[in-house]
Amino acid sequence: MSAAGLALSPVHRPPRRGSTRRLLPVLLDLAVAAAICVLGFRHVAGPLQVLEAAWVARVLGWIAPGQASGVLSQHVLIFPDDGGIIDAVVTASCSSVLSVLGLTALTAVVLRSRKLHAVGGLVVAVGALLVLNHGRLLLSAWAGLQWGEGALVLFHDWVGTVWNLVATLAGFLLMVWITLPALERAEQDVAGRHTARRPDSWARPGLGYRAPEGDERQGRRRRSTLTGLLHRHVLPRRLSDRLAARREAARVDYRLGHLPPDGRAERIQELAADGLGAHSATLVAVATYETDPAVLDCLAECIAARQWEPVTDARVSALRLWARGWLLARPAVDRDLARHPAARRVTAPQQTVPVARIAVPPAGRPAAPRPAAPPPAAAPPVPAAAPRPASFARPHDSETPR
């Protein structure tokens, strides 16, 4: 046998590994951002320049009647007192189209997960950019009207450049401030009160943050917001209730982790009674970070008792799978011991109750007489030590499958 026959075949790695799978969404996001910038500049730049020039000419005509005209498209004709004419052209660099398209691309690529909040932040930021850029053009035209064409160019090229940079940065910060949730509303209950005070056992990444001491009173103070005004006076009642239920389903109620085990079990029963989809995020957090076996048994039994409910989202599916695995991993005697610790002191052997079963003979063969069943053996006594919980999600070292 030659050495070549002992050579192992090369291992074929999958072509799409973690970095490759992540590269495709990044490239798609870059393509979307580039398409927004290119197509937007092609179709929006011209009309926006015409509109901005008309606004500047009209406002300057109100300030100095008879000394400004917007009769030409994208032009502002300025008539100084010395009798000359200054033709100010609103070019693409003078317009706010580049900043507007940049914020739109950022919203579509980075902040799209916030949905309506991102749209509201973009609208407010674009409006602020248009107002600030209009002020820059108006001041440039006013400088040309008062001190000539040189003052107009100087203000536009030097002061206007810094102005445009500050306006773009301010618009971006304003968009982010409106899009992201406020500090006291990161986690809230149905009444809007701040509840982002998670217990130490739930201190995991992705579950919010701990509020500083003293922000609780400020968070409970009622304040008027645009969202609250829309829900109270604009949106239909049915749509408002649907959005509130959707927000409640995705909210983690950290107050549950501060209750004692009995209180947590009772609260879990109340939450499950409203439906698994109504408080699915809180139930998933309990299944993930709870360590008391009795509380986890209560959660699994509540989930198993509501098998008739439809699966509305991925969290409900995760709860169903977790409950099945938990109930299969923990026998009934372990759950009884975890729920009633006094039963551990019982040392009397428990008798097994025989259950009669009907033997079905195979087809085509006579039924053979069934041998007599041996007498039931006495069950071993219950151990005094508490059994360790067997969880398929968090297996112990001795429970690792082999």
Short mmCIF file of C-alpha atoms in Angstrom, two decimals:
data_model
loop_
_atom_site.label_atom_id
_atom_site.label_comp_id
_atom_site.label_asym_id
_atom_site.label_seq_id
_atom_site.Cartn_x
_atom_site.Cartn_y
_atom_site.Cartn_z
CA MET A 1 0.00 0.00 0.00
CA SER A 2 1.47 3.32 -1.05
CA ALA A 3 1.57 6.43 1.01
CA ALA A 4 -0.72 8.12 -1.48
CA GLY A 5 -3.49 5.72 -0.58
CA LEU A 6 -3.32 6.84 3.05
CA ALA A 7 -3.73 10.50 2.18
CA LEU A 8 -6.95 12.00 3.44
CA SER A 9 -9.23 13.91 1.16
CA PRO A 10 -9.16 17.67 1.68
CA VAL A 11 -11.87 19.08 3.90
CA HIS A 12 -14.34 21.16 1.93
CA ARG A 13 -15.39 24.14 3.99
CA PRO A 14 -18.74 25.70 3.38
CA PRO A 15 -18.43 28.65 1.02
CA ARG A 16 -20.67 30.92 3.13
CA ARG A 17 -19.17 31.30 6.58
CA GLY A 18 -20.00 33.88 9.24
CA SER A 19 -18.08 36.79 7.73
CA THR A 20 -19.32 35.99 4.24
CA ARG A 21 -22.93 35.85 5.37
CA ARG A 22 -22.50 39.20 7.09
CA LEU A 23 -20.82 40.72 4.04
CA LEU A 24 -23.88 40.32 1.83
CA PRO A 25 -26.24 42.45 4.00
CA VAL A 26 -23.54 45.10 4.35
CA LEU A 27 -23.13 45.27 0.58
CA LEU A 28 -26.89 45.50 0.14
CA ASP A 29 -27.06 48.37 2.64
CA LEU A 30 -24.28 50.20 0.81
CA ALA A 31 -26.06 49.65 -2.50
CA VAL A 32 -29.32 51.02 -1.06
CA ALA A 33 -27.55 54.08 0.34
CA ALA A 34 -25.78 54.71 -2.97
CA ALA A 35 -29.04 54.32 -4.91
CA ILE A 36 -30.81 56.80 -2.61
CA CYS A 37 -28.04 59.37 -3.04
CA VAL A 38 -27.67 58.99 -6.83
CA LEU A 39 -31.35 58.77 -7.75
CA GLY A 40 -32.33 61.40 -5.21
CA PHE A 41 -29.74 63.86 -6.48
CA ARG A 42 -30.86 63.28 -10.05
CA HIS A 43 -34.57 63.79 -9.45
CA VAL A 44 -34.73 66.02 -6.35
CA ALA A 45 -31.81 68.44 -6.70
CA GLY A 46 -33.34 70.53 -9.49
CA PRO A 47 -36.82 71.07 -8.00
CA LEU A 48 -35.34 71.76 -4.55
CA GLN A 49 -33.00 74.44 -5.97
CA VAL A 50 -35.92 76.13 -7.70
CA LEU A 51 -37.96 76.06 -4.51
CA GLU A 52 -35.15 77.42 -2.34
CA ALA A 53 -34.42 80.24 -4.79
CA ALA A 54 -38.11 81.21 -4.85
CA TRP A 55 -38.23 81.21 -1.02
CA VAL A 56 -35.16 83.46 -0.74
CA ALA A 57 -36.46 85.89 -3.35
CA ARG A 58 -39.86 86.12 -1.70
CA VAL A 59 -38.58 86.64 1.84
CA LEU A 60 -35.95 89.14 0.67
CA GLY A 61 -38.68 90.96 -1.23
CA TRP A 62 -40.66 91.23 2.01
CA ILE A 63 -37.63 92.63 3.85
CA ALA A 64 -36.56 95.01 1.07
CA PRO A 65 -39.52 95.61 -1.26
CA GLY A 66 -38.59 96.06 -4.89
CA GLN A 67 -34.93 94.99 -4.45
CA ALA A 68 -35.22 91.23 -5.10
CA SER A 69 -36.84 89.14 -7.79
CA GLY A 70 -37.25 85.42 -8.41
CA VAL A 71 -38.51 85.63 -11.98
CA LEU A 72 -35.74 83.33 -13.23
CA SER A 73 -35.67 79.69 -12.17
CA GLN A 74 -32.91 78.90 -9.65
CA HIS A 75 -31.84 82.58 -9.69
CA VAL A 76 -32.26 85.41 -7.23
CA LEU A 77 -31.92 88.85 -8.82
CA ILE A 78 -30.72 91.45 -6.28
CA PHE A 79 -30.93 95.19 -6.98
CA PRO A 80 -28.59 97.15 -4.64
CA ASP A 81 -28.98 100.85 -4.00
CA ASP A 82 -26.02 101.72 -6.29
CA GLY A 83 -28.01 100.68 -9.35
CA GLY A 84 -26.26 97.41 -10.23
CA ILE A 85 -27.74 93.91 -10.53
CA ILE A 86 -26.42 90.85 -8.70
CA ASP A 87 -27.43 87.47 -10.14
CA ALA A 88 -27.24 84.91 -7.30
CA VAL A 89 -27.55 81.35 -8.60
CA VAL A 90 -28.63 78.59 -6.22
CA THR A 91 -26.40 75.70 -7.28
CA ALA A 92 -26.32 72.14 -5.96
CA SER A 93 -23.60 73.05 -3.47
CA CYS A 94 -25.74 75.96 -2.22
CA SER A 95 -28.78 73.75 -1.79
CA SER A 96 -29.44 71.42 1.15
CA VAL A 97 -30.10 68.45 -1.12
CA LEU A 98 -26.82 66.70 -0.22
CA SER A 99 -27.51 66.85 3.52
CA VAL A 100 -31.12 65.75 3.04
CA LEU A 101 -30.10 62.75 0.93
CA GLY A 102 -27.39 61.81 3.41
CA LEU A 103 -29.83 61.77 6.32
CA THR A 104 -32.33 59.80 4.23
CA ALA A 105 -29.71 57.17 3.40
CA LEU A 106 -28.70 56.88 7.06
CA THR A 107 -32.31 56.44 8.09
CA ALA A 108 -32.94 53.75 5.48
CA VAL A 109 -29.77 51.81 6.28
CA VAL A 110 -29.02 52.34 9.98
CA LEU A 111 -32.22 53.45 11.73
CA ARG A 112 -34.83 51.53 9.77
CA SER A 113 -35.53 49.19 12.70
CA ARG A 114 -37.21 52.08 14.54
CA LYS A 115 -39.83 52.28 11.75
CA LEU A 116 -42.27 55.13 12.44
CA HIS A 117 -39.94 56.74 14.94
CA ALA A 118 -37.22 56.86 12.28
CA VAL A 119 -39.64 58.41 9.77
CA GLY A 120 -40.68 61.06 12.29
CA GLY A 121 -37.05 61.87 13.12
CA LEU A 122 -36.19 62.14 9.41
CA VAL A 123 -39.11 64.49 8.71
CA VAL A 124 -38.17 66.78 11.60
CA ALA A 125 -34.47 66.75 10.67
CA VAL A 126 -35.19 67.53 7.00
CA GLY A 127 -37.46 70.40 8.00
CA ALA A 128 -34.77 71.81 10.29
CA LEU A 129 -32.16 71.50 7.52
CA LEU A 130 -34.35 73.33 5.02
CA VAL A 131 -34.99 76.16 7.50
CA LEU A 132 -31.29 76.52 8.41
CA ASN A 133 -30.16 76.42 4.78
CA HIS A 134 -32.81 78.98 3.90
CA GLY A 135 -31.39 81.23 6.61
CA ARG A 136 -27.89 80.81 5.17
CA LEU A 137 -29.00 81.77 1.65
CA LEU A 138 -31.08 84.64 2.93
CA LEU A 139 -28.19 86.11 4.94
CA SER A 140 -25.87 85.74 1.95
CA ALA A 141 -28.34 87.60 -0.26
CA TRP A 142 -28.80 90.27 2.40
CA ALA A 143 -25.02 90.75 2.62
CA GLY A 144 -24.89 91.22 -1.18
CA LEU A 145 -27.75 93.69 -1.04
CA GLN A 146 -26.02 95.79 1.62
CA TRP A 147 -22.32 95.60 0.72
CA GLY A 148 -22.11 94.29 -2.83
CA GLU A 149 -21.23 91.10 -4.64
CA GLY A 150 -17.95 90.61 -2.78
CA ALA A 151 -19.70 90.47 0.57
CA LEU A 152 -22.19 87.94 -0.84
CA VAL A 153 -19.40 85.64 -2.07
CA LEU A 154 -17.40 86.04 1.14
CA PHE A 155 -20.34 85.20 3.38
CA HIS A 156 -21.46 82.30 1.19
CA ASP A 157 -18.04 80.68 0.83
CA TRP A 158 -16.68 81.09 4.35
CA VAL A 159 -19.46 81.63 6.84
CA GLY A 160 -21.91 79.62 4.77
CA THR A 161 -19.64 76.56 4.62
CA VAL A 162 -19.28 76.40 8.39
CA TRP A 163 -23.00 77.14 8.70
CA ASN A 164 -23.86 74.21 6.41
CA LEU A 165 -21.58 71.84 8.31
CA VAL A 166 -23.09 72.81 11.68
CA ALA A 167 -26.62 72.59 10.26
CA THR A 168 -26.02 69.08 8.90
CA LEU A 169 -24.57 67.88 12.19
CA ALA A 170 -27.44 69.48 14.14
CA GLY A 171 -29.97 67.85 11.82
CA PHE A 172 -28.36 64.45 12.31
CA LEU A 173 -28.32 64.80 16.10
CA LEU A 174 -31.93 65.96 16.07
CA MET A 175 -32.93 62.96 13.95
CA VAL A 176 -31.16 60.55 16.30
CA TRP A 177 -32.64 62.24 19.38
CA ILE A 178 -36.18 61.90 18.04
CA THR A 179 -35.67 58.39 16.64
CA LEU A 180 -34.17 56.79 19.74
CA PRO A 181 -36.34 56.34 22.83
CA ALA A 182 -36.07 58.80 25.69
CA LEU A 183 -34.21 57.85 28.85
CA GLU A 184 -37.32 57.46 31.00
CA ARG A 185 -39.23 55.62 28.27
CA ALA A 186 -36.74 52.93 27.36
CA GLU A 187 -38.79 50.41 29.38
CA GLN A 188 -42.27 51.34 30.53
CA ASP A 189 -45.53 49.81 31.51
CA VAL A 190 -48.91 50.41 29.91
CA ALA A 191 -49.36 53.69 31.82
CA GLY A 192 -46.00 54.97 30.60
CA ARG A 193 -44.22 54.72 33.97
CA HIS A 194 -40.52 53.98 33.98
CA THR A 195 -39.71 50.39 34.94
CA ALA A 196 -36.17 49.92 33.63
CA ARG A 197 -34.91 48.74 37.04
CA ARG A 198 -33.90 45.19 36.30
CA PRO A 199 -32.74 42.82 39.06
CA ASP A 200 -29.11 41.82 39.27
CA SER A 201 -29.91 38.27 38.16
CA TRP A 202 -31.33 39.65 34.89
CA ALA A 203 -28.34 41.91 34.20
CA ARG A 204 -27.57 40.55 30.76
CA PRO A 205 -26.67 42.29 27.49
CA GLY A 206 -29.66 43.22 25.40
CA LEU A 207 -32.08 43.68 28.31
CA GLY A 208 -31.88 47.45 28.69
CA TYR A 209 -30.06 49.28 31.43
CA ARG A 210 -30.40 50.14 35.09
CA ALA A 211 -31.93 53.55 35.73
CA PRO A 212 -30.00 55.87 38.04
CA GLU A 213 -31.34 56.37 41.52
CA GLY A 214 -33.64 59.36 41.57
CA ASP A 215 -34.91 59.13 37.99
CA GLU A 216 -37.95 57.13 39.06
CA ARG A 217 -39.91 60.17 40.27
CA GLN A 218 -39.01 62.09 37.13
CA GLY A 219 -39.99 59.12 34.94
CA ARG A 220 -43.40 58.89 36.58
CA ARG A 221 -44.11 62.57 35.98
CA ARG A 222 -46.68 62.93 33.26
CA ARG A 223 -45.57 64.94 30.26
CA SER A 224 -47.09 65.69 26.89
CA THR A 225 -45.37 64.15 23.88
CA LEU A 226 -46.11 64.06 20.19
CA THR A 227 -46.77 60.32 20.36
CA GLY A 228 -49.23 60.77 23.21
CA LEU A 229 -51.08 63.53 21.35
CA LEU A 230 -51.32 61.34 18.26
CA HIS A 231 -52.70 58.41 20.25
CA ARG A 232 -55.22 60.56 22.11
CA HIS A 233 -56.49 62.88 19.38
CA VAL A 234 -55.46 61.66 15.92
CA LEU A 235 -55.21 57.88 15.67
CA PRO A 236 -58.36 55.72 15.76
CA ARG A 237 -58.98 53.91 19.01
CA ARG A 238 -58.59 50.47 17.47
CA LEU A 239 -55.26 51.35 15.85
CA SER A 240 -54.00 52.93 19.07
CA ASP A 241 -54.89 49.82 21.07
CA ARG A 242 -53.19 47.60 18.51
CA LEU A 243 -49.97 49.62 18.65
CA ALA A 244 -50.06 49.63 22.46
CA ALA A 245 -50.54 45.85 22.54
CA ARG A 246 -47.63 45.41 20.14
CA ARG A 247 -45.41 47.57 22.33
CA GLU A 248 -46.46 45.67 25.46
CA ALA A 249 -45.68 42.32 23.85
CA ALA A 250 -42.10 43.43 23.10
CA ARG A 251 -41.53 45.01 26.54
CA VAL A 252 -39.64 43.26 29.34
CA ASP A 253 -41.24 43.99 32.72
CA TYR A 254 -38.28 44.09 35.10
CA ARG A 255 -40.52 44.46 38.16
CA LEU A 256 -41.14 40.73 37.94
CA GLY A 257 -37.55 39.91 38.88
CA HIS A 258 -37.75 41.84 42.17
CA LEU A 259 -40.67 39.76 43.52
CA PRO A 260 -40.20 36.70 45.77
CA PRO A 261 -40.50 33.27 44.13
CA ASP A 262 -44.15 32.84 45.12
CA GLY A 263 -44.98 36.31 43.85
CA ARG A 264 -43.17 35.64 40.59
CA ALA A 265 -45.15 32.45 40.08
CA GLU A 266 -48.45 34.24 40.70
CA ARG A 267 -47.48 37.07 38.38
CA ILE A 268 -46.47 34.61 35.67
CA GLN A 269 -49.90 32.99 35.90
CA GLU A 270 -51.54 36.39 35.49
CA LEU A 271 -49.40 37.24 32.48
CA ALA A 272 -50.05 33.87 30.84
CA ALA A 273 -53.78 34.26 31.44
CA ASP A 274 -53.75 37.30 29.12
CA GLY A 275 -52.25 35.15 26.36
CA LEU A 276 -48.73 34.04 25.52
CA GLY A 277 -48.46 36.66 22.81
CA ALA A 278 -49.57 39.54 25.04
CA HIS A 279 -46.44 39.50 27.24
CA SER A 280 -44.15 37.24 25.24
CA ALA A 281 -40.95 39.26 25.82
CA THR A 282 -41.35 39.11 29.61
CA LEU A 283 -42.08 35.38 29.56
CA VAL A 284 -39.04 34.74 27.37
CA ALA A 285 -36.90 36.74 29.80
CA VAL A 286 -38.19 34.62 32.70
CA ALA A 287 -37.42 31.40 30.82
CA THR A 288 -33.95 32.69 29.99
CA TYR A 289 -32.74 34.20 33.27
CA GLU A 290 -34.85 32.65 36.04
CA THR A 291 -32.99 30.23 38.34
CA ASP A 292 -35.72 29.03 40.70
CA PRO A 293 -37.02 25.59 39.58
CA ALA A 294 -40.49 26.18 41.06
CA VAL A 295 -40.94 29.40 39.07
CA LEU A 296 -39.74 27.71 35.88
CA ASP A 297 -42.13 24.80 36.51
CA CYS A 298 -44.99 27.26 36.89
CA LEU A 299 -44.05 28.96 33.63
CA ALA A 300 -43.78 25.65 31.76
CA GLU A 301 -47.16 24.46 33.05
CA CYS A 302 -48.83 27.76 32.12
CA ILE A 303 -47.42 27.49 28.60
CA ALA A 304 -48.44 23.84 28.28
CA ALA A 305 -51.98 24.68 29.41
CA ARG A 306 -52.45 27.12 26.52
CA GLN A 307 -51.65 24.90 23.55
CA TRP A 308 -54.78 26.10 21.77
CA GLU A 309 -53.39 29.60 21.26
CA PRO A 310 -52.06 30.44 17.78
CA VAL A 311 -48.37 31.13 17.28
CA THR A 312 -48.26 34.86 16.61
CA ASP A 313 -44.50 35.51 16.58
CA ALA A 314 -41.12 33.88 17.09
CA ARG A 315 -41.19 34.48 20.86
CA VAL A 316 -44.30 32.34 21.27
CA SER A 317 -42.62 29.55 19.30
CA ALA A 318 -39.56 29.81 21.53
CA LEU A 319 -41.76 29.57 24.64
CA ARG A 320 -43.50 26.45 23.31
CA LEU A 321 -40.20 24.73 22.53
CA TRP A 322 -38.69 25.71 25.85
CA ALA A 323 -41.70 24.43 27.83
CA ARG A 324 -41.62 21.10 26.03
CA GLY A 325 -37.93 20.66 26.70
CA TRP A 326 -38.25 21.68 30.34
CA LEU A 327 -41.15 19.33 31.06
CA LEU A 328 -39.38 16.44 29.35
CA ALA A 329 -36.16 17.09 31.25
CA ARG A 330 -37.79 17.33 34.68
CA PRO A 331 -39.98 14.43 35.88
CA ALA A 332 -43.10 15.09 37.90
CA VAL A 333 -41.51 14.02 41.21
CA ASP A 334 -38.82 16.69 40.78
CA ARG A 335 -41.44 19.34 40.18
CA ASP A 336 -43.38 18.26 43.26
CA LEU A 337 -40.24 18.42 45.38
CA ALA A 338 -39.34 21.84 44.01
CA ARG A 339 -42.85 23.15 44.67
CA HIS A 340 -43.28 21.52 48.11
CA PRO A 341 -39.95 21.25 49.96
CA ALA A 342 -41.69 19.59 52.94
CA ALA A 343 -42.20 16.44 50.85
CA ARG A 344 -38.48 15.74 50.98
CA ARG A 345 -38.83 14.55 54.59
CA VAL A 346 -41.18 11.73 53.58
CA THR A 347 -39.33 8.44 53.99
CA ALA A 348 -42.19 5.95 53.61
CA PRO A 349 -41.94 3.98 50.38
CA GLN A 350 -44.58 4.73 47.78
CA GLN A 351 -46.45 1.85 46.22
CA THR A 352 -46.75 1.68 42.46
CA VAL A 353 -50.32 1.38 41.23
CA PRO A 354 -50.57 -1.21 38.42
CA VAL A 355 -52.42 -0.06 35.33
CA ALA A 356 -54.29 -2.63 33.21
CA ARG A 357 -53.36 -2.54 29.53
CA ILE A 358 -55.05 -4.34 26.66
CA ALA A 359 -52.70 -6.60 24.72
CA VAL A 360 -53.33 -6.48 20.98
CA PRO A 361 -52.13 -9.71 19.26
CA PRO A 362 -50.45 -9.39 15.88
CA ALA A 363 -52.59 -10.14 12.83
CA GLY A 364 -52.52 -13.76 11.56
CA ARG A 365 -51.18 -15.32 14.78
CA PRO A 366 -53.06 -16.77 17.72
CA ALA A 367 -52.78 -14.77 20.87
CA ALA A 368 -50.31 -16.39 23.22
CA PRO A 369 -51.22 -16.54 26.89
CA ARG A 370 -49.70 -13.60 28.68
CA PRO A 371 -47.51 -14.55 31.65
CA ALA A 372 -48.54 -13.36 35.04
CA ALA A 373 -47.12 -10.02 35.94
CA PRO A 374 -44.73 -10.00 38.90
CA PRO A 375 -45.87 -8.18 42.01
CA PRO A 376 -45.05 -4.50 41.98
CA ALA A 377 -41.83 -3.63 43.68
CA ALA A 378 -41.64 -0.97 46.29
CA ALA A 379 -40.47 2.38 45.02
CA PRO A 380 -37.19 3.65 46.45
CA PRO A 381 -37.48 6.33 49.09
CA VAL A 382 -37.30 9.93 48.03
CA PRO A 383 -33.77 11.29 48.51
CA ALA A 384 -33.37 13.96 51.14
CA ALA A 385 -31.25 16.25 48.96
CA ALA A 386 -32.99 18.50 46.49
CA PRO A 387 -32.52 17.39 42.88
CA ARG A 388 -30.71 19.68 40.57
CA PRO A 389 -32.87 21.14 37.80
CA ALA A 390 -32.30 19.52 34.45
CA SER A 391 -32.61 22.09 31.72
CA PHE A 392 -31.92 21.53 28.06
CA ALA A 393 -31.05 25.21 27.74
CA ARG A 394 -28.53 25.30 30.61
CA PRO A 395 -27.24 21.70 31.12
CA HIS A 396 -24.95 20.93 34.03
CA ASP A 397 -21.67 19.13 33.64
CA SER A 398 -23.20 15.79 34.66
CA GLU A 399 -26.09 16.26 32.20
CA THR A 400 -24.03 16.80 29.09
CA PRO A 401 -25.28 14.37 26.41
CA ARG A 402 -22.79 11.77 25.29
#
